GROMACS .gro file of N, CA and C in nm:
model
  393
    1UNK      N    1  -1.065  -1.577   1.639
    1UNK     CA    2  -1.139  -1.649   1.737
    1UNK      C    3  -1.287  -1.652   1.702
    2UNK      N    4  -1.327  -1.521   1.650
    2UNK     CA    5  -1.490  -1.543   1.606
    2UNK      C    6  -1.485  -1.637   1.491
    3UNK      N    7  -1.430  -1.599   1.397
    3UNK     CA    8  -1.458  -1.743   1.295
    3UNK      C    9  -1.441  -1.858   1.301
    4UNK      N   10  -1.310  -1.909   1.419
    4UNK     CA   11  -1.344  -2.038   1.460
    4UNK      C   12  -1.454  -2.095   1.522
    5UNK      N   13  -1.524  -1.962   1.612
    5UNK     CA   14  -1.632  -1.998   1.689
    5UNK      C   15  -1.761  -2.043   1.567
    6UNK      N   16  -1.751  -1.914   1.465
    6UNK     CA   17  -1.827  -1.993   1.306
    6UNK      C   18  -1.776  -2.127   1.265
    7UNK      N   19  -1.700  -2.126   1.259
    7UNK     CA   20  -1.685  -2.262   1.189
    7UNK      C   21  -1.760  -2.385   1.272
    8UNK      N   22  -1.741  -2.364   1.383
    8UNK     CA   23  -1.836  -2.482   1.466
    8UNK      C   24  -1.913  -2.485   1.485
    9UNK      N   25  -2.041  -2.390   1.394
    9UNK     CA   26  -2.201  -2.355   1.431
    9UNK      C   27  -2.200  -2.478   1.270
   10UNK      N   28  -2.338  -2.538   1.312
   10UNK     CA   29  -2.412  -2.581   1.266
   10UNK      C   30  -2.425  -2.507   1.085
   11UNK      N   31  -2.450  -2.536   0.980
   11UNK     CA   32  -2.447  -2.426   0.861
   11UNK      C   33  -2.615  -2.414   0.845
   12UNK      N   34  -2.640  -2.314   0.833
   12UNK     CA   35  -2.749  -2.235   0.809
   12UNK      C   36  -2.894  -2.249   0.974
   13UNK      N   37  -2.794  -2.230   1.035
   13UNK     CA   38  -2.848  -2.225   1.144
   13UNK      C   39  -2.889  -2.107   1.264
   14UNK      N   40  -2.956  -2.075   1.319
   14UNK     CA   41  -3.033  -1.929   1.363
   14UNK      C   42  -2.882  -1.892   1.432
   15UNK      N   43  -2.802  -1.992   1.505
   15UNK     CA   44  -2.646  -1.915   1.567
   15UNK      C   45  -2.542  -1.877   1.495
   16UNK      N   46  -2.593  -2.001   1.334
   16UNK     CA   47  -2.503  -1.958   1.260
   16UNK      C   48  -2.463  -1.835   1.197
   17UNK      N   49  -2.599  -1.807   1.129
   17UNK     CA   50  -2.634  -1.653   1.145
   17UNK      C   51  -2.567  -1.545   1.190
   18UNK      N   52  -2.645  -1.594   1.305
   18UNK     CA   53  -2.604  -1.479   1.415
   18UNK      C   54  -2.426  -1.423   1.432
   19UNK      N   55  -2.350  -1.559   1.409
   19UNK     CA   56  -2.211  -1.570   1.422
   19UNK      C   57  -2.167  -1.508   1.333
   20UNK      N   58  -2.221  -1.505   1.216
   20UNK     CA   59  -2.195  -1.466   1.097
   20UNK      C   60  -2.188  -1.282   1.089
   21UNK      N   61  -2.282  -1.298   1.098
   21UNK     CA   62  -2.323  -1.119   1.174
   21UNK      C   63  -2.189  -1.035   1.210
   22UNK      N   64  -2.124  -1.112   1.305
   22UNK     CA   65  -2.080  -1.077   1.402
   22UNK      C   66  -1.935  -1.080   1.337
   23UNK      N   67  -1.890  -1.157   1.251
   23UNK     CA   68  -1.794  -1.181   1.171
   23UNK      C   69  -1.812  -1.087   1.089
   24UNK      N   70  -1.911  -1.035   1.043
   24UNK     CA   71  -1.907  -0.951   0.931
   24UNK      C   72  -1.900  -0.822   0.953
   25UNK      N   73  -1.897  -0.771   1.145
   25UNK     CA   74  -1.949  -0.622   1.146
   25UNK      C   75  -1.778  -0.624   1.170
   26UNK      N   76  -1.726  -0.747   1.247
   26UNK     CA   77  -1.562  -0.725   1.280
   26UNK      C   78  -1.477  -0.702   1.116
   27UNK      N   79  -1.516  -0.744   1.056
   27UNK     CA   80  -1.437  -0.712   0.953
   27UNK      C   81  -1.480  -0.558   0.862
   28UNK      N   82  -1.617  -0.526   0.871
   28UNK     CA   83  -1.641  -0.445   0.825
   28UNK      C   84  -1.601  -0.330   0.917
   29UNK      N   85  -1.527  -0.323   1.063
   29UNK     CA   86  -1.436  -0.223   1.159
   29UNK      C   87  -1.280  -0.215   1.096
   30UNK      N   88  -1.229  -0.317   1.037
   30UNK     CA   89  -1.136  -0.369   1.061
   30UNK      C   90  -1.083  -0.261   0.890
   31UNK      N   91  -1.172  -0.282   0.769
   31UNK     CA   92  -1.166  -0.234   0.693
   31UNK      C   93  -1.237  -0.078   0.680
   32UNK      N   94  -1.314  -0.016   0.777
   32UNK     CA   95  -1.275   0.103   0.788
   32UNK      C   96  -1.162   0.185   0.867
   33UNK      N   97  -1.130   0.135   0.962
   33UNK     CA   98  -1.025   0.185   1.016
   33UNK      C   99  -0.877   0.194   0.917
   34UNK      N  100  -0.872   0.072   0.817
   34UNK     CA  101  -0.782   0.096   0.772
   34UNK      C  102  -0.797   0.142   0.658
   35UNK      N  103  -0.905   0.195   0.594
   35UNK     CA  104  -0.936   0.308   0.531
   35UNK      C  105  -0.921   0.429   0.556
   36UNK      N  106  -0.977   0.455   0.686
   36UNK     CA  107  -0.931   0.605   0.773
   36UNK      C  108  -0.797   0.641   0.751
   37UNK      N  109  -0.670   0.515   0.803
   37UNK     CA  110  -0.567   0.571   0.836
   37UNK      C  111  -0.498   0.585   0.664
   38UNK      N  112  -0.523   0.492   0.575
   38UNK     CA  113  -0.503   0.574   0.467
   38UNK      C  114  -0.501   0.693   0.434
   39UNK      N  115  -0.687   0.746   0.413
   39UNK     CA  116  -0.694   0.879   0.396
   39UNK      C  117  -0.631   1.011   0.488
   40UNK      N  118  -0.605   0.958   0.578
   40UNK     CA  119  -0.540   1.091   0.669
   40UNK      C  120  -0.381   1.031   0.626
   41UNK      N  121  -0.344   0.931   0.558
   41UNK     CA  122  -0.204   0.957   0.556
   41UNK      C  123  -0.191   0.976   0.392
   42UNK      N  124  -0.278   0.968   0.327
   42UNK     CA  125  -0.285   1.061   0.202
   42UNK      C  126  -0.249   1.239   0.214
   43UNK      N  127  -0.370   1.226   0.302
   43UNK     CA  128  -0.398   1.379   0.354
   43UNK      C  129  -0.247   1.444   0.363
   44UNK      N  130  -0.214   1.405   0.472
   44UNK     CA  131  -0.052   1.399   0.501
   44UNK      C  132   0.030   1.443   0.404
   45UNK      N  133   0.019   1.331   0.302
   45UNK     CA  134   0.137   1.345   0.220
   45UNK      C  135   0.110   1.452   0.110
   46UNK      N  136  -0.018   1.517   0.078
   46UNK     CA  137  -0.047   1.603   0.039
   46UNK      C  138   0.001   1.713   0.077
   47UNK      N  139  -0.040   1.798   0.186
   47UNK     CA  140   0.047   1.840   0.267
   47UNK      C  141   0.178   1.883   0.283
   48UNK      N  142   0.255   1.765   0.285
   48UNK     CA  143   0.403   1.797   0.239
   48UNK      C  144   0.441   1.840   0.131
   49UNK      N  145   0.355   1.857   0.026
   49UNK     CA  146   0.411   1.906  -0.112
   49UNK      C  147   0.304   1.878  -0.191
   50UNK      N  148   0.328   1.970  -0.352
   50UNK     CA  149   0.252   2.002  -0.446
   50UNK      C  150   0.247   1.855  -0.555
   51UNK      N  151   0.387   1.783  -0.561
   51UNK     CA  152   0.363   1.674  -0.593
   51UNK      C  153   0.385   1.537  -0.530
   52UNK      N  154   0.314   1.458  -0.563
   52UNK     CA  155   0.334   1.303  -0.501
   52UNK      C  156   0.348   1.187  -0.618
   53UNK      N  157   0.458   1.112  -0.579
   53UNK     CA  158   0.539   1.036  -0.715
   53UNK      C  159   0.536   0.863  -0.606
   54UNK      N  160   0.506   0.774  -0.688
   54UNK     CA  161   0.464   0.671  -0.622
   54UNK      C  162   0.531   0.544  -0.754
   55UNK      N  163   0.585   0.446  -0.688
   55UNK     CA  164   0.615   0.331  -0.815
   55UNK      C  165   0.486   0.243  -0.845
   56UNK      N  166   0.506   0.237  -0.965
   56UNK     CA  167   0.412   0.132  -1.018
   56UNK      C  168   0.434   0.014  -1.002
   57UNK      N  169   0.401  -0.035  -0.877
   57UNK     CA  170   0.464  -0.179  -0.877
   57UNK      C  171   0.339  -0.300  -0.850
   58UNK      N  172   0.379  -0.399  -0.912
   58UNK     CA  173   0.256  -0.487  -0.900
   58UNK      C  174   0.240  -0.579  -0.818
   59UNK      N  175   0.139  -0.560  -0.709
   59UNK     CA  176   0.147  -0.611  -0.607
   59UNK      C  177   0.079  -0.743  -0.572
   60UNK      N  178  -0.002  -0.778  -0.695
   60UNK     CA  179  -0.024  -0.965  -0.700
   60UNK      C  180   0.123  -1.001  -0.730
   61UNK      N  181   0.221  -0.956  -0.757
   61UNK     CA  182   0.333  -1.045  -0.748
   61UNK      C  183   0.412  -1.029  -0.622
   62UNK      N  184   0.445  -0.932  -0.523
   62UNK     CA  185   0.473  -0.915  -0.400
   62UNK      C  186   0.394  -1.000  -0.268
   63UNK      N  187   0.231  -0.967  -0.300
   63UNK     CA  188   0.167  -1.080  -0.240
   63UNK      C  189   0.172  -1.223  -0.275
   64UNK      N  190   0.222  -1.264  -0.335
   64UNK     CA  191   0.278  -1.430  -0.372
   64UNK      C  192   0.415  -1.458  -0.261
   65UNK      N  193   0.493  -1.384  -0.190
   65UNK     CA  194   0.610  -1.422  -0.161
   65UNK      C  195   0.612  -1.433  -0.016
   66UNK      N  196   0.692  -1.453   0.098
   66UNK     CA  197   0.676  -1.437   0.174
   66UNK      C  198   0.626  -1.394   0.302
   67UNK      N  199   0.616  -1.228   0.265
   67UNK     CA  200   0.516  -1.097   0.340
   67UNK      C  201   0.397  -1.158   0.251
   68UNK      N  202   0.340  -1.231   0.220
   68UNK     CA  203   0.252  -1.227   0.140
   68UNK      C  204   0.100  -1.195   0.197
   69UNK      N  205   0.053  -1.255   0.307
   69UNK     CA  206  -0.039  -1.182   0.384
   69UNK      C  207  -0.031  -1.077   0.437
   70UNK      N  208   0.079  -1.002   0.465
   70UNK     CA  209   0.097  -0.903   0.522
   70UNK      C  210   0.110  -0.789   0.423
   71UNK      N  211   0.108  -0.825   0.277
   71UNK     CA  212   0.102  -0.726   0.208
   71UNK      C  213  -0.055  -0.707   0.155
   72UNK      N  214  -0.099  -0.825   0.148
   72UNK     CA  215  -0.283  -0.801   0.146
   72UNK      C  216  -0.336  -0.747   0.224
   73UNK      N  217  -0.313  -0.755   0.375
   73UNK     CA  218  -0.342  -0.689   0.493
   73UNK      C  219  -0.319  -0.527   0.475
   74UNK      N  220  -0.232  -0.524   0.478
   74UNK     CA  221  -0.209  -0.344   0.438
   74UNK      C  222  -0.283  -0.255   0.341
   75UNK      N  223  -0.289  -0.354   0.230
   75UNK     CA  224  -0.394  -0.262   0.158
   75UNK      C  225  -0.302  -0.179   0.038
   76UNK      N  226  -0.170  -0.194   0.028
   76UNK     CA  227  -0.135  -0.133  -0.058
   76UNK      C  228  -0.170  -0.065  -0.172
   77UNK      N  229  -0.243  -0.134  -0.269
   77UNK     CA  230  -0.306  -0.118  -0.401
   77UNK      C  231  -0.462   0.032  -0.331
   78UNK      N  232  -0.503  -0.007  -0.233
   78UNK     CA  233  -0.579   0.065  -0.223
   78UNK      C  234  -0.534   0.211  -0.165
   79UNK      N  235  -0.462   0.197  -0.101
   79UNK     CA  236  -0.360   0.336  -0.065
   79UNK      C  237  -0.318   0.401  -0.169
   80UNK      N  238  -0.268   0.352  -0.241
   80UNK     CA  239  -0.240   0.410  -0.417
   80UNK      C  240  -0.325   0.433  -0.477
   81UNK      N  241  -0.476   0.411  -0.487
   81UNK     CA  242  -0.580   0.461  -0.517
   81UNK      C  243  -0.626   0.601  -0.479
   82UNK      N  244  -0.599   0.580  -0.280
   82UNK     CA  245  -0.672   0.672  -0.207
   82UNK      C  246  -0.582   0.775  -0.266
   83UNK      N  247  -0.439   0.812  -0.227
   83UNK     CA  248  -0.391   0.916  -0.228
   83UNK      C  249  -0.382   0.938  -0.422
   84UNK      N  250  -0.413   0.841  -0.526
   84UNK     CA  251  -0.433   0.955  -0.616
   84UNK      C  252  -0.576   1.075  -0.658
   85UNK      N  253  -0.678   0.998  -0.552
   85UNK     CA  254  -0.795   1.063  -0.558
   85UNK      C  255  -0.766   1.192  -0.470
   86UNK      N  256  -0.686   1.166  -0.342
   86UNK     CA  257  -0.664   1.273  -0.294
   86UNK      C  258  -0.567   1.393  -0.346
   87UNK      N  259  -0.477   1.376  -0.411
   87UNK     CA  260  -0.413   1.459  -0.452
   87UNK      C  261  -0.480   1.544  -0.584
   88UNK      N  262  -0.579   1.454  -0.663
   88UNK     CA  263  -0.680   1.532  -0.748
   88UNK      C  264  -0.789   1.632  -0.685
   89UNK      N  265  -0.836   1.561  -0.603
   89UNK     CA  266  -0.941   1.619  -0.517
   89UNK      C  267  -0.850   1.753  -0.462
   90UNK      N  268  -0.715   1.777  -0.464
   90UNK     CA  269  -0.653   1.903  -0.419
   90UNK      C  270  -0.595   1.932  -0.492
   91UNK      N  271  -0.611   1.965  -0.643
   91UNK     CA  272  -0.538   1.999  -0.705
   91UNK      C  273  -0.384   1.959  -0.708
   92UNK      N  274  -0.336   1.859  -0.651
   92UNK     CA  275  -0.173   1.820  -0.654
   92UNK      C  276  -0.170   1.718  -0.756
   93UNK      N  277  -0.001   1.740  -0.767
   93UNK     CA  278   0.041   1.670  -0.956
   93UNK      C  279   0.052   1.494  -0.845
   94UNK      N  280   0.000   1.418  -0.871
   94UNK     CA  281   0.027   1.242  -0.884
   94UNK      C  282   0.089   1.196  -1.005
   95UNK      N  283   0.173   1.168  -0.981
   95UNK     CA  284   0.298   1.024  -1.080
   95UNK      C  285   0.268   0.901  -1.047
   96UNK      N  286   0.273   0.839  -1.158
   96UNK     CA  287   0.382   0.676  -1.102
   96UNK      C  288   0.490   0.660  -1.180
   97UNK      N  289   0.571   0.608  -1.114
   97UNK     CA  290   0.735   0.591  -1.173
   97UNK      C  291   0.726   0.487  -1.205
   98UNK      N  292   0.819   0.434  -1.276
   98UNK     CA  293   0.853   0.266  -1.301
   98UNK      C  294   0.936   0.218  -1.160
   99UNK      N  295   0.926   0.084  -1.168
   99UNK     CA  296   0.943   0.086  -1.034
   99UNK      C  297   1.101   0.023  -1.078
  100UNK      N  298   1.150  -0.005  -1.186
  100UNK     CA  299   1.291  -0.079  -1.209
  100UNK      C  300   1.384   0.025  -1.246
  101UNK      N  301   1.492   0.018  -1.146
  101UNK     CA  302   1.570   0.092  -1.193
  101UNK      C  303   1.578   0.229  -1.196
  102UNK      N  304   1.450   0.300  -1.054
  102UNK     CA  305   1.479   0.456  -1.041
  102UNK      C  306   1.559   0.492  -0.961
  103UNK      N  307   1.565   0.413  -0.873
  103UNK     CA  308   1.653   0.463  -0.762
  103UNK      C  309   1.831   0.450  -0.797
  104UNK      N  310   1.885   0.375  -0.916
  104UNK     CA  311   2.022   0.382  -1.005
  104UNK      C  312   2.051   0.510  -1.069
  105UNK      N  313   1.967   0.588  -1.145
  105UNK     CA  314   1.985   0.711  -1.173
  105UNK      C  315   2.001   0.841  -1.105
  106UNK      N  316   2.113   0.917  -1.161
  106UNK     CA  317   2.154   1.004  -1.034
  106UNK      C  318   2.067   1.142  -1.121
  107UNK      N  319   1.983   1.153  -1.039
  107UNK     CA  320   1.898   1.303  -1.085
  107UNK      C  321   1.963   1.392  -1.144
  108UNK      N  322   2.130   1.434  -1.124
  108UNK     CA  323   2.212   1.529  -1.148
  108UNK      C  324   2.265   1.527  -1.279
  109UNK      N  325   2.347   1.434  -1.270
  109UNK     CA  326   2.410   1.422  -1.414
  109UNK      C  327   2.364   1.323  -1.508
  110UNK      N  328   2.260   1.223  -1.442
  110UNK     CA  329   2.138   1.133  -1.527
  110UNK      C  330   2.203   0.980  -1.575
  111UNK      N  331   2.364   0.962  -1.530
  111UNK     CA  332   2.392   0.847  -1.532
  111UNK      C  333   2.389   0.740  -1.446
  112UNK      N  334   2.390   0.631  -1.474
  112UNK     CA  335   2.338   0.494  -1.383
  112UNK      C  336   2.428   0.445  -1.331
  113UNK      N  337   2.395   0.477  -1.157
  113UNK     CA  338   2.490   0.449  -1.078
  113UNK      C  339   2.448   0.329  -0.948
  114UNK      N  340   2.532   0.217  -0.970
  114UNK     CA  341   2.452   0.087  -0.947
  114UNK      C  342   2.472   0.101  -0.763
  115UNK      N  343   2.375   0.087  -0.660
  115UNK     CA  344   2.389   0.046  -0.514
  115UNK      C  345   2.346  -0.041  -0.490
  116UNK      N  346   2.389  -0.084  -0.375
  116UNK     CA  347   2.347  -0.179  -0.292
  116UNK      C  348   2.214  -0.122  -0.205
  117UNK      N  349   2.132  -0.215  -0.156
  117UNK     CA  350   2.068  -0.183  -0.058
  117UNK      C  351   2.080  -0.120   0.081
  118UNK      N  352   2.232  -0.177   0.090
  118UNK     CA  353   2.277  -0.055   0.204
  118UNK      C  354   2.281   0.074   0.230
  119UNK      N  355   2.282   0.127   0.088
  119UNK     CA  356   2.321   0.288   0.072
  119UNK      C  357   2.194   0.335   0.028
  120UNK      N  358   2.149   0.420   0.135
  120UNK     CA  359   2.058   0.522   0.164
  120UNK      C  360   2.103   0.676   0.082
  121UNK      N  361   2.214   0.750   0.096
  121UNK     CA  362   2.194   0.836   0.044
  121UNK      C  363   2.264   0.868  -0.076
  122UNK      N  364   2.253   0.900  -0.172
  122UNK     CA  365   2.339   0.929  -0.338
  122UNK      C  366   2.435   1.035  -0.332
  123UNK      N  367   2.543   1.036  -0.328
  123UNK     CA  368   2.639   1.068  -0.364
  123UNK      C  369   2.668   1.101  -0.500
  124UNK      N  370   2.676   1.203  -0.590
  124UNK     CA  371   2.711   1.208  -0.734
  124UNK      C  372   2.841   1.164  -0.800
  125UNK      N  373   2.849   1.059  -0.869
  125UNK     CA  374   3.052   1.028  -0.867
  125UNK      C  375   3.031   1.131  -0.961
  126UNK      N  376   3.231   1.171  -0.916
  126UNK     CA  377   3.321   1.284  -1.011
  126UNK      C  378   3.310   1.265  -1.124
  127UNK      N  379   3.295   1.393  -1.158
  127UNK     CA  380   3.317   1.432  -1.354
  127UNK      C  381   3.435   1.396  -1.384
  128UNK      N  382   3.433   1.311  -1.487
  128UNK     CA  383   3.589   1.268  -1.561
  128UNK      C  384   3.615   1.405  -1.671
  129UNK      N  385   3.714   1.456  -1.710
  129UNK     CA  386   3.723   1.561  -1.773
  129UNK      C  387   3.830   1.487  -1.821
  130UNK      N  388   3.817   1.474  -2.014
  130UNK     CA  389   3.922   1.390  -2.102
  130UNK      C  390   3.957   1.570  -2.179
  131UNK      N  391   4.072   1.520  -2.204
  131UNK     CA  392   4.118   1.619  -2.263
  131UNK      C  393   4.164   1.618  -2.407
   0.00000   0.00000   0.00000
């Protein structure tokens, strides 16, 4: 609503200005707050443990698709920043994983076991024993 109200000022004009101002302190709230809640949810995840493991995924190609404003909005790329400064800043181990193909490997026995998106939790399939 404020920038439409900019858009209809006059350009380089004493309201325009002024409008401008006013556009700029709202966004400059808008991007600390969601800086804040980053760092305290860095904080957080610190917290929970000695290491933090994160995918490397590239998010000019996620922001091209659908969510596509909504993934600029969030801030992703910068959250992945914050919490690797934070986990240095505390001595905790930071990763990035590849982002293709981790969640197919079964931690246990290390073979690739294909799911669907439905299935939440891993199950290890049975050892074949050839004789």
């Amino acid at each position: 609503m404020l920038q439409r109200r900019l858009s209809r000022k006059q350009k380089r004009s004493k309201n325009y200005e002024k409008q401008r101002l006013v556009v700029a302190r709202l966004h400059h709230q808008i991007d600390n707050t969601r800086k804040d809640f980053h760092f305290k949810q860095a904080h957080a995840l610190c917290d929970a443990g000695d290491m933090v493991f994160m995918e490397d995924l590239d998010y000019r190609t996620s922001a091209k698709g659908i969510f596509g404003k909504h993934m600029l909005d969030a801030g992703f790329g910068q959250f992945r920043t914050i919490v690797k400064y934070v986990c240095w800043k505390r001595g905790k181990f930071f990763g990035e994983v590849d982002a293709r193909g981790t969640s197919q490997m079964c931690p246990e026995c290390g073979g690739e076991v294909k799911k669907d998106l439905a299935v939440r939790i891993h199950c290890c399939p049975p050892q074949r024993i050839y004789n």
